[in-house]
Amino acid sequence: MRIVSYNVNRFNRTHDWYRNGDLTLCEREKNADKIVKYITKHIQSKEDIAFLQEFPYYKNGTKGIEYDEWEKRFEKYGLTIKRSYAEGLNLTVAVVKKNTLWKKIGKSEKSISFGEDGKDYLNKYIEVSKDNVNIIGMHSPDARTLYEGLEKIGDNETPSFIIGDLNSGDYIVKDSDQAKEENCQYYRNIIDEFGYTDLCNNAVTFPVADTPIDHCLMKKDIRKLYDVVSVDVSKKDMSDHYPIIVELKNK
């Protein structure tokens, strides 16, 4: 079984769309096709699943929907996309084979919510389950948001895996920024208090800042079900993040 995570940066390669807008549609389409082929290579069985963050839904700066055109590129290769729980500029989505064993947990049945005052970041995460295993694929604004969401549900109900762009990690903040240091501490608290192992071992995934902010967190008690065969943080230039590929084997 493979679990993949990739922040695809709206298919803008390493270009900073947030500050400078999207690349031309032609450039993005070419890069999207590269990413689709890369994901297809790793999603080979009905147990495999990939979580993509910053998957474009709206056109940048407008409410025009471009999601359908990107979804079709995956469907052409026999893949199906399961969306997050709300619309937004970008989504977090799960990519699976059409005969997948993974079931999306419905909005009313999901185990966790994030943020205060009902904000919940519904376009930024998706929860799926198979047998007695559940995974949250997420693009978290920071570690505190994730920590407080886990705190609400208690240790016994926390997901088997949390994978995605968590915008935090266990690293030394070089510029003595208190907010960044607190963010890293919340990440450490997630590992220590909720019983997770970071399978990526803090490998750098965001080369722009040379930081480990994408992760695959596995509950320690799930190791009785799976052996970790390999964990690959691949230095690809199709996005400003590196993809994570985790391969597991049933015991």
PDB file of C-alpha atoms in Angstrom:
ATOM      1  CA  MET A   1       0.000   0.000   0.000  1.00  0.00           C
ATOM      2  CA  ARG A   2       1.300   3.425  -0.954  1.00  0.00           C
ATOM      3  CA  ILE A   3       0.305   6.724   0.646  1.00  0.00           C
ATOM      4  CA  VAL A   4       1.437   9.816  -1.251  1.00  0.00           C
ATOM      5  CA  SER A   5       1.324  13.517  -0.408  1.00  0.00           C
ATOM      6  CA  TYR A   6       2.101  16.373  -2.760  1.00  0.00           C
ATOM      7  CA  ASN A   7       1.385  20.100  -2.559  1.00  0.00           C
ATOM      8  CA  VAL A   8       0.997  20.744  -6.286  1.00  0.00           C
ATOM      9  CA  ASN A   9       1.159  24.564  -6.037  1.00  0.00           C
ATOM     10  CA  ARG A  10      -1.827  25.031  -8.401  1.00  0.00           C
ATOM     11  CA  PHE A  11       0.325  23.289 -11.062  1.00  0.00           C
ATOM     12  CA  ASN A  12       2.603  26.359 -11.178  1.00  0.00           C
ATOM     13  CA  ARG A  13       5.898  24.436 -10.899  1.00  0.00           C
ATOM     14  CA  THR A  14       8.075  26.343  -8.396  1.00  0.00           C
ATOM     15  CA  HIS A  15       6.524  29.711  -9.298  1.00  0.00           C
ATOM     16  CA  ASP A  16       5.101  31.770  -6.375  1.00  0.00           C
ATOM     17  CA  TRP A  17       1.462  32.109  -7.473  1.00  0.00           C
ATOM     18  CA  TYR A  18       0.455  33.667  -4.138  1.00  0.00           C
ATOM     19  CA  ARG A  19       2.551  36.790  -4.739  1.00  0.00           C
ATOM     20  CA  ASN A  20       2.810  36.824  -8.511  1.00  0.00           C
ATOM     21  CA  GLY A  21      -0.325  35.127  -9.834  1.00  0.00           C
ATOM     22  CA  ASP A  22      -0.583  31.922 -11.827  1.00  0.00           C
ATOM     23  CA  LEU A  23       1.585  31.026 -14.783  1.00  0.00           C
ATOM     24  CA  THR A  24      -0.104  30.897 -18.172  1.00  0.00           C
ATOM     25  CA  LEU A  25      -2.702  28.181 -18.588  1.00  0.00           C
ATOM     26  CA  CYS A  26      -0.539  26.441 -21.189  1.00  0.00           C
ATOM     27  CA  GLU A  27       2.407  26.259 -18.773  1.00  0.00           C
ATOM     28  CA  ARG A  28       0.212  24.943 -15.987  1.00  0.00           C
ATOM     29  CA  GLU A  29      -1.371  22.316 -18.232  1.00  0.00           C
ATOM     30  CA  LYS A  30       2.034  20.981 -19.246  1.00  0.00           C
ATOM     31  CA  ASN A  31       3.113  20.748 -15.626  1.00  0.00           C
ATOM     32  CA  ALA A  32      -0.192  19.201 -14.560  1.00  0.00           C
ATOM     33  CA  ASP A  33       0.296  16.419 -17.096  1.00  0.00           C
ATOM     34  CA  LYS A  34       3.726  15.679 -15.596  1.00  0.00           C
ATOM     35  CA  ILE A  35       2.239  15.518 -12.118  1.00  0.00           C
ATOM     36  CA  VAL A  36      -0.632  13.284 -13.261  1.00  0.00           C
ATOM     37  CA  LYS A  37       1.827  10.810 -14.797  1.00  0.00           C
ATOM     38  CA  TYR A  38       3.937  10.896 -11.645  1.00  0.00           C
ATOM     39  CA  ILE A  39       0.929  10.216  -9.415  1.00  0.00           C
ATOM     40  CA  THR A  40      -0.322   7.494 -11.769  1.00  0.00           C
ATOM     41  CA  LYS A  41       3.003   5.705 -11.419  1.00  0.00           C
ATOM     42  CA  HIS A  42       2.475   5.430  -7.666  1.00  0.00           C
ATOM     43  CA  ILE A  43      -1.290   4.750  -7.565  1.00  0.00           C
ATOM     44  CA  GLN A  44      -1.301   1.236  -8.967  1.00  0.00           C
ATOM     45  CA  SER A  45      -3.588  -0.746  -6.660  1.00  0.00           C
ATOM     46  CA  LYS A  46      -6.959  -0.281  -5.002  1.00  0.00           C
ATOM     47  CA  GLU A  47      -5.149   0.252  -1.678  1.00  0.00           C
ATOM     48  CA  ASP A  48      -2.963   3.126  -2.910  1.00  0.00           C
ATOM     49  CA  ILE A  49      -3.968   6.743  -2.268  1.00  0.00           C
ATOM     50  CA  ALA A  50      -2.488  10.193  -2.908  1.00  0.00           C
ATOM     51  CA  PHE A  51      -3.389  13.436  -1.159  1.00  0.00           C
ATOM     52  CA  LEU A  52      -2.809  16.627  -3.141  1.00  0.00           C
ATOM     53  CA  GLN A  53      -2.843  20.079  -1.591  1.00  0.00           C
ATOM     54  CA  GLU A  54      -3.363  23.400  -3.408  1.00  0.00           C
ATOM     55  CA  PHE A  55      -5.386  21.612  -6.065  1.00  0.00           C
ATOM     56  CA  PRO A  56      -7.007  24.525  -7.950  1.00  0.00           C
ATOM     57  CA  TYR A  57     -10.760  24.944  -7.775  1.00  0.00           C
ATOM     58  CA  TYR A  58     -11.380  28.597  -8.622  1.00  0.00           C
ATOM     59  CA  LYS A  59      -9.442  30.638 -11.121  1.00  0.00           C
ATOM     60  CA  ASN A  60      -7.019  32.841  -9.235  1.00  0.00           C
ATOM     61  CA  GLY A  61      -8.675  36.154  -8.392  1.00  0.00           C
ATOM     62  CA  THR A  62     -12.121  35.122  -9.648  1.00  0.00           C
ATOM     63  CA  LYS A  63     -15.002  32.789  -8.825  1.00  0.00           C
ATOM     64  CA  GLY A  64     -14.668  31.103 -12.192  1.00  0.00           C
ATOM     65  CA  ILE A  65     -14.358  27.340 -11.695  1.00  0.00           C
ATOM     66  CA  GLU A  66     -11.436  25.553 -13.332  1.00  0.00           C
ATOM     67  CA  TYR A  67     -11.548  22.384 -11.208  1.00  0.00           C
ATOM     68  CA  ASP A  68     -13.323  20.226 -13.808  1.00  0.00           C
ATOM     69  CA  GLU A  69     -10.570  20.641 -16.368  1.00  0.00           C
ATOM     70  CA  TRP A  70      -7.907  19.439 -13.922  1.00  0.00           C
ATOM     71  CA  GLU A  71     -10.030  16.520 -12.718  1.00  0.00           C
ATOM     72  CA  LYS A  72     -10.430  15.242 -16.295  1.00  0.00           C
ATOM     73  CA  ARG A  73      -6.655  14.923 -16.635  1.00  0.00           C
ATOM     74  CA  PHE A  74      -6.605  12.385 -13.809  1.00  0.00           C
ATOM     75  CA  GLU A  75      -9.687  10.541 -15.032  1.00  0.00           C
ATOM     76  CA  LYS A  76      -7.960   9.989 -18.368  1.00  0.00           C
ATOM     77  CA  TYR A  77      -5.518   7.717 -16.521  1.00  0.00           C
ATOM     78  CA  GLY A  78      -8.210   5.766 -14.683  1.00  0.00           C
ATOM     79  CA  LEU A  79      -7.958   7.766 -11.475  1.00  0.00           C
ATOM     80  CA  THR A  80     -10.780   9.248  -9.407  1.00  0.00           C
ATOM     81  CA  ILE A  81     -10.651  12.368  -7.245  1.00  0.00           C
ATOM     82  CA  LYS A  82     -12.400  12.674  -3.900  1.00  0.00           C
ATOM     83  CA  ARG A  83     -12.809  16.318  -2.879  1.00  0.00           C
ATOM     84  CA  SER A  84     -12.507  18.038   0.461  1.00  0.00           C
ATOM     85  CA  TYR A  85     -15.658  19.210   2.235  1.00  0.00           C
ATOM     86  CA  ALA A  86     -16.116  22.698   0.764  1.00  0.00           C
ATOM     87  CA  GLU A  87     -15.212  24.864  -2.199  1.00  0.00           C
ATOM     88  CA  GLY A  88     -12.336  27.316  -2.045  1.00  0.00           C
ATOM     89  CA  LEU A  89      -9.590  28.797  -4.169  1.00  0.00           C
ATOM     90  CA  ASN A  90      -7.662  25.562  -3.624  1.00  0.00           C
ATOM     91  CA  LEU A  91      -8.703  22.153  -2.311  1.00  0.00           C
ATOM     92  CA  THR A  92      -7.079  19.184  -0.655  1.00  0.00           C
ATOM     93  CA  VAL A  93      -8.120  16.096  -2.621  1.00  0.00           C
ATOM     94  CA  ALA A  94      -7.580  12.347  -2.500  1.00  0.00           C
ATOM     95  CA  VAL A  95      -6.608  10.558  -5.718  1.00  0.00           C
ATOM     96  CA  VAL A  96      -7.414   6.848  -5.997  1.00  0.00           C
ATOM     97  CA  LYS A  97      -8.129   4.069  -8.480  1.00  0.00           C
ATOM     98  CA  LYS A  98     -11.757   3.739  -9.525  1.00  0.00           C
ATOM     99  CA  ASN A  99     -12.032   0.413  -7.655  1.00  0.00           C
ATOM    100  CA  THR A 100     -10.457   1.861  -4.507  1.00  0.00           C
ATOM    101  CA  LEU A 101     -10.987   0.373  -1.057  1.00  0.00           C
ATOM    102  CA  TRP A 102     -10.818   3.841   0.496  1.00  0.00           C
ATOM    103  CA  LYS A 103     -14.125   5.470   1.432  1.00  0.00           C
ATOM    104  CA  LYS A 104     -14.501   9.193   2.002  1.00  0.00           C
ATOM    105  CA  ILE A 105     -15.937   9.880   5.438  1.00  0.00           C
ATOM    106  CA  GLY A 106     -18.931  12.169   5.059  1.00  0.00           C
ATOM    107  CA  LYS A 107     -19.041  15.699   6.390  1.00  0.00           C
ATOM    108  CA  SER A 108     -21.414  14.761   9.212  1.00  0.00           C
ATOM    109  CA  GLU A 109     -19.476  11.607  10.173  1.00  0.00           C
ATOM    110  CA  LYS A 110     -15.896  12.918  10.077  1.00  0.00           C
ATOM    111  CA  SER A 111     -14.035  12.568  13.350  1.00  0.00           C
ATOM    112  CA  ILE A 112     -12.414  15.983  13.550  1.00  0.00           C
ATOM    113  CA  SER A 113     -12.935  19.684  12.907  1.00  0.00           C
ATOM    114  CA  PHE A 114     -10.471  22.542  12.874  1.00  0.00           C
ATOM    115  CA  GLY A 115     -10.482  26.183  13.816  1.00  0.00           C
ATOM    116  CA  GLU A 116     -12.724  28.274  16.030  1.00  0.00           C
ATOM    117  CA  ASP A 117     -16.150  29.795  15.375  1.00  0.00           C
ATOM    118  CA  GLY A 118     -17.079  27.123  12.854  1.00  0.00           C
ATOM    119  CA  LYS A 119     -14.292  28.031  10.424  1.00  0.00           C
ATOM    120  CA  ASP A 120     -13.185  24.409  10.129  1.00  0.00           C
ATOM    121  CA  TYR A 121     -11.002  24.896   6.988  1.00  0.00           C
ATOM    122  CA  LEU A 122     -13.378  22.577   5.147  1.00  0.00           C
ATOM    123  CA  ASN A 123     -11.641  22.991   1.781  1.00  0.00           C
ATOM    124  CA  LYS A 124      -8.254  22.064   3.248  1.00  0.00           C
ATOM    125  CA  TYR A 125      -8.708  18.488   4.441  1.00  0.00           C
ATOM    126  CA  ILE A 126     -10.368  15.185   3.692  1.00  0.00           C
ATOM    127  CA  GLU A 127     -10.788  12.076   5.825  1.00  0.00           C
ATOM    128  CA  VAL A 128     -10.927   8.568   4.368  1.00  0.00           C
ATOM    129  CA  SER A 129     -11.181   5.103   5.896  1.00  0.00           C
ATOM    130  CA  LYS A 130     -10.497   1.478   5.019  1.00  0.00           C
ATOM    131  CA  ASP A 131     -11.145  -1.366   7.441  1.00  0.00           C
ATOM    132  CA  ASN A 132     -10.068  -0.006  10.828  1.00  0.00           C
ATOM    133  CA  VAL A 133      -7.644   2.563   9.437  1.00  0.00           C
ATOM    134  CA  ASN A 134      -8.426   6.219   8.790  1.00  0.00           C
ATOM    135  CA  ILE A 135      -6.305   8.928   7.198  1.00  0.00           C
ATOM    136  CA  ILE A 136      -6.626  12.688   7.239  1.00  0.00           C
ATOM    137  CA  GLY A 137      -5.024  14.396   4.259  1.00  0.00           C
ATOM    138  CA  MET A 138      -4.526  18.022   5.157  1.00  0.00           C
ATOM    139  CA  HIS A 139      -3.156  21.430   4.288  1.00  0.00           C
ATOM    140  CA  SER A 140      -2.975  22.951   7.746  1.00  0.00           C
ATOM    141  CA  PRO A 141      -2.402  26.697   8.204  1.00  0.00           C
ATOM    142  CA  ASP A 142      -0.161  25.906  11.187  1.00  0.00           C
ATOM    143  CA  ALA A 143       0.512  23.219  13.802  1.00  0.00           C
ATOM    144  CA  ARG A 144      -1.648  24.857  16.465  1.00  0.00           C
ATOM    145  CA  THR A 145      -4.764  24.409  14.312  1.00  0.00           C
ATOM    146  CA  LEU A 146      -4.014  20.702  13.947  1.00  0.00           C
ATOM    147  CA  TYR A 147      -3.111  20.292  17.631  1.00  0.00           C
ATOM    148  CA  GLU A 148      -6.338  21.903  18.846  1.00  0.00           C
ATOM    149  CA  GLY A 149      -8.401  19.788  16.444  1.00  0.00           C
ATOM    150  CA  LEU A 150      -6.811  16.602  17.800  1.00  0.00           C
ATOM    151  CA  GLU A 151      -7.231  17.800  21.369  1.00  0.00           C
ATOM    152  CA  LYS A 152     -11.001  18.079  20.888  1.00  0.00           C
ATOM    153  CA  ILE A 153     -11.468  14.402  20.042  1.00  0.00           C
ATOM    154  CA  GLY A 154      -9.089  12.748  22.499  1.00  0.00           C
ATOM    155  CA  ASP A 155      -6.259  10.291  21.978  1.00  0.00           C
ATOM    156  CA  ASN A 156      -8.382   7.190  21.347  1.00  0.00           C
ATOM    157  CA  GLU A 157     -10.157   8.791  18.372  1.00  0.00           C
ATOM    158  CA  THR A 158      -7.185  10.429  16.652  1.00  0.00           C
ATOM    159  CA  PRO A 159      -6.612   9.318  13.035  1.00  0.00           C
ATOM    160  CA  SER A 160      -4.285   6.454  12.138  1.00  0.00           C
ATOM    161  CA  PHE A 161      -2.362   8.694   9.735  1.00  0.00           C
ATOM    162  CA  ILE A 162      -2.119  12.434   9.177  1.00  0.00           C
ATOM    163  CA  ILE A 163      -0.425  13.338   5.927  1.00  0.00           C
ATOM    164  CA  GLY A 164       0.069  16.561   4.017  1.00  0.00           C
ATOM    165  CA  ASP A 165       1.445  20.068   4.139  1.00  0.00           C
ATOM    166  CA  LEU A 166       1.265  20.880   7.857  1.00  0.00           C
ATOM    167  CA  ASN A 167       3.196  24.156   7.599  1.00  0.00           C
ATOM    168  CA  SER A 168       5.323  23.186  10.570  1.00  0.00           C
ATOM    169  CA  GLY A 169       7.948  20.712  11.715  1.00  0.00           C
ATOM    170  CA  ASP A 170      10.609  19.923  14.276  1.00  0.00           C
ATOM    171  CA  TYR A 171      13.388  22.226  13.135  1.00  0.00           C
ATOM    172  CA  ILE A 172      15.485  25.075  14.473  1.00  0.00           C
ATOM    173  CA  VAL A 173      14.094  28.489  13.565  1.00  0.00           C
ATOM    174  CA  LYS A 174      17.034  30.452  12.211  1.00  0.00           C
ATOM    175  CA  ASP A 175      15.723  34.002  12.582  1.00  0.00           C
ATOM    176  CA  SER A 176      14.560  33.816  16.237  1.00  0.00           C
ATOM    177  CA  ASP A 177      10.945  34.407  15.242  1.00  0.00           C
ATOM    178  CA  GLN A 178       8.765  33.692  18.280  1.00  0.00           C
ATOM    179  CA  ALA A 179       5.657  32.821  16.244  1.00  0.00           C
ATOM    180  CA  LYS A 180       7.636  30.305  14.159  1.00  0.00           C
ATOM    181  CA  GLU A 181       9.199  28.822  17.291  1.00  0.00           C
ATOM    182  CA  GLU A 182       5.761  28.389  18.871  1.00  0.00           C
ATOM    183  CA  ASN A 183       4.520  26.769  15.659  1.00  0.00           C
ATOM    184  CA  CYS A 184       7.346  24.218  15.803  1.00  0.00           C
ATOM    185  CA  GLN A 185       6.623  23.526  19.458  1.00  0.00           C
ATOM    186  CA  TYR A 186       2.976  22.765  18.682  1.00  0.00           C
ATOM    187  CA  TYR A 187       4.198  20.283  16.084  1.00  0.00           C
ATOM    188  CA  ARG A 188       6.432  18.593  18.687  1.00  0.00           C
ATOM    189  CA  ASN A 189       3.470  18.454  21.057  1.00  0.00           C
ATOM    190  CA  ILE A 190       1.410  16.631  18.402  1.00  0.00           C
ATOM    191  CA  ILE A 191       4.112  13.964  18.134  1.00  0.00           C
ATOM    192  CA  ASP A 192       4.644  13.622  21.885  1.00  0.00           C
ATOM    193  CA  GLU A 193       1.098  13.907  23.237  1.00  0.00           C
ATOM    194  CA  PHE A 194      -0.884  12.012  20.606  1.00  0.00           C
ATOM    195  CA  GLY A 195       1.540   9.158  19.961  1.00  0.00           C
ATOM    196  CA  TYR A 196       2.613   9.792  16.363  1.00  0.00           C
ATOM    197  CA  THR A 197       5.802   8.945  14.520  1.00  0.00           C
ATOM    198  CA  ASP A 198       6.959  11.210  11.689  1.00  0.00           C
ATOM    199  CA  LEU A 199       7.795   8.706   8.961  1.00  0.00           C
ATOM    200  CA  CYS A 200       9.582  11.412   6.956  1.00  0.00           C
ATOM    201  CA  ASN A 201      12.012  11.944   9.835  1.00  0.00           C
ATOM    202  CA  ASN A 202      11.971  15.717   9.269  1.00  0.00           C
ATOM    203  CA  ALA A 203      13.317  15.507   5.743  1.00  0.00           C
ATOM    204  CA  VAL A 204      13.292  18.866   3.950  1.00  0.00           C
ATOM    205  CA  THR A 205      10.170  19.117   1.789  1.00  0.00           C
ATOM    206  CA  PHE A 206       9.988  22.872   1.144  1.00  0.00           C
ATOM    207  CA  PRO A 207      13.310  23.745  -0.492  1.00  0.00           C
ATOM    208  CA  VAL A 208      12.463  27.452  -0.838  1.00  0.00           C
ATOM    209  CA  ALA A 209      12.940  27.811   2.930  1.00  0.00           C
ATOM    210  CA  ASP A 210      14.951  24.595   3.466  1.00  0.00           C
ATOM    211  CA  THR A 211      12.360  23.349   5.976  1.00  0.00           C
ATOM    212  CA  PRO A 212      10.472  20.091   6.710  1.00  0.00           C
ATOM    213  CA  ILE A 213       6.809  21.128   6.614  1.00  0.00           C
ATOM    214  CA  ASP A 214       5.213  18.179   4.781  1.00  0.00           C
ATOM    215  CA  HIS A 215       4.796  15.016   6.827  1.00  0.00           C
ATOM    216  CA  CYS A 216       3.299  11.574   7.128  1.00  0.00           C
ATOM    217  CA  LEU A 217       2.424  10.996  10.779  1.00  0.00           C
ATOM    218  CA  MET A 218       1.612   7.425  11.787  1.00  0.00           C
ATOM    219  CA  LYS A 219       0.086   6.404  15.107  1.00  0.00           C
ATOM    220  CA  LYS A 220       2.530   4.190  16.944  1.00  0.00           C
ATOM    221  CA  ASP A 221      -0.088   1.503  17.602  1.00  0.00           C
ATOM    222  CA  ILE A 222      -0.732   1.174  13.839  1.00  0.00           C
ATOM    223  CA  ARG A 223       2.702  -0.428  13.504  1.00  0.00           C
ATOM    224  CA  LYS A 224       1.101  -3.668  14.681  1.00  0.00           C
ATOM    225  CA  LEU A 225      -0.803  -3.685  11.378  1.00  0.00           C
ATOM    226  CA  TYR A 226       1.875  -2.473   8.936  1.00  0.00           C
ATOM    227  CA  ASP A 227       5.579  -2.640   8.308  1.00  0.00           C
ATOM    228  CA  VAL A 228       7.095   0.483   6.776  1.00  0.00           C
ATOM    229  CA  VAL A 229       8.814  -0.675   3.586  1.00  0.00           C
ATOM    230  CA  SER A 230      10.126   2.699   2.424  1.00  0.00           C
ATOM    231  CA  VAL A 231       9.696   6.451   2.758  1.00  0.00           C
ATOM    232  CA  ASP A 232      10.818   8.628  -0.137  1.00  0.00           C
ATOM    233  CA  VAL A 233      10.955  12.413  -0.181  1.00  0.00           C
ATOM    234  CA  SER A 234      11.650  12.933  -3.855  1.00  0.00           C
ATOM    235  CA  LYS A 235      13.436  16.067  -5.084  1.00  0.00           C
ATOM    236  CA  LYS A 236      11.153  16.929  -7.979  1.00  0.00           C
ATOM    237  CA  ASP A 237      10.830  20.376  -9.584  1.00  0.00           C
ATOM    238  CA  MET A 238       7.139  20.132 -10.534  1.00  0.00           C
ATOM    239  CA  SER A 239       6.162  22.199  -7.465  1.00  0.00           C
ATOM    240  CA  ASP A 240       7.705  24.334  -4.751  1.00  0.00           C
ATOM    241  CA  HIS A 241       7.246  21.317  -2.422  1.00  0.00           C
ATOM    242  CA  TYR A 242       8.685  17.822  -2.702  1.00  0.00           C
ATOM    243  CA  PRO A 243       6.335  14.823  -2.834  1.00  0.00           C
ATOM    244  CA  ILE A 244       6.255  12.178  -0.100  1.00  0.00           C
ATOM    245  CA  ILE A 245       5.788   8.505  -0.984  1.00  0.00           C
ATOM    246  CA  VAL A 246       5.267   6.023   1.857  1.00  0.00           C
ATOM    247  CA  GLU A 247       5.070   2.295   1.129  1.00  0.00           C
ATOM    248  CA  LEU A 248       3.585  -0.018   3.736  1.00  0.00           C
ATOM    249  CA  LYS A 249       3.122  -3.782   3.918  1.00  0.00           C
ATOM    250  CA  ASN A 250       0.495  -5.678   5.881  1.00  0.00           C
ATOM    251  CA  LYS A 251       1.928  -7.778   8.685  1.00  0.00           C
TER     252      LYS A 251
END
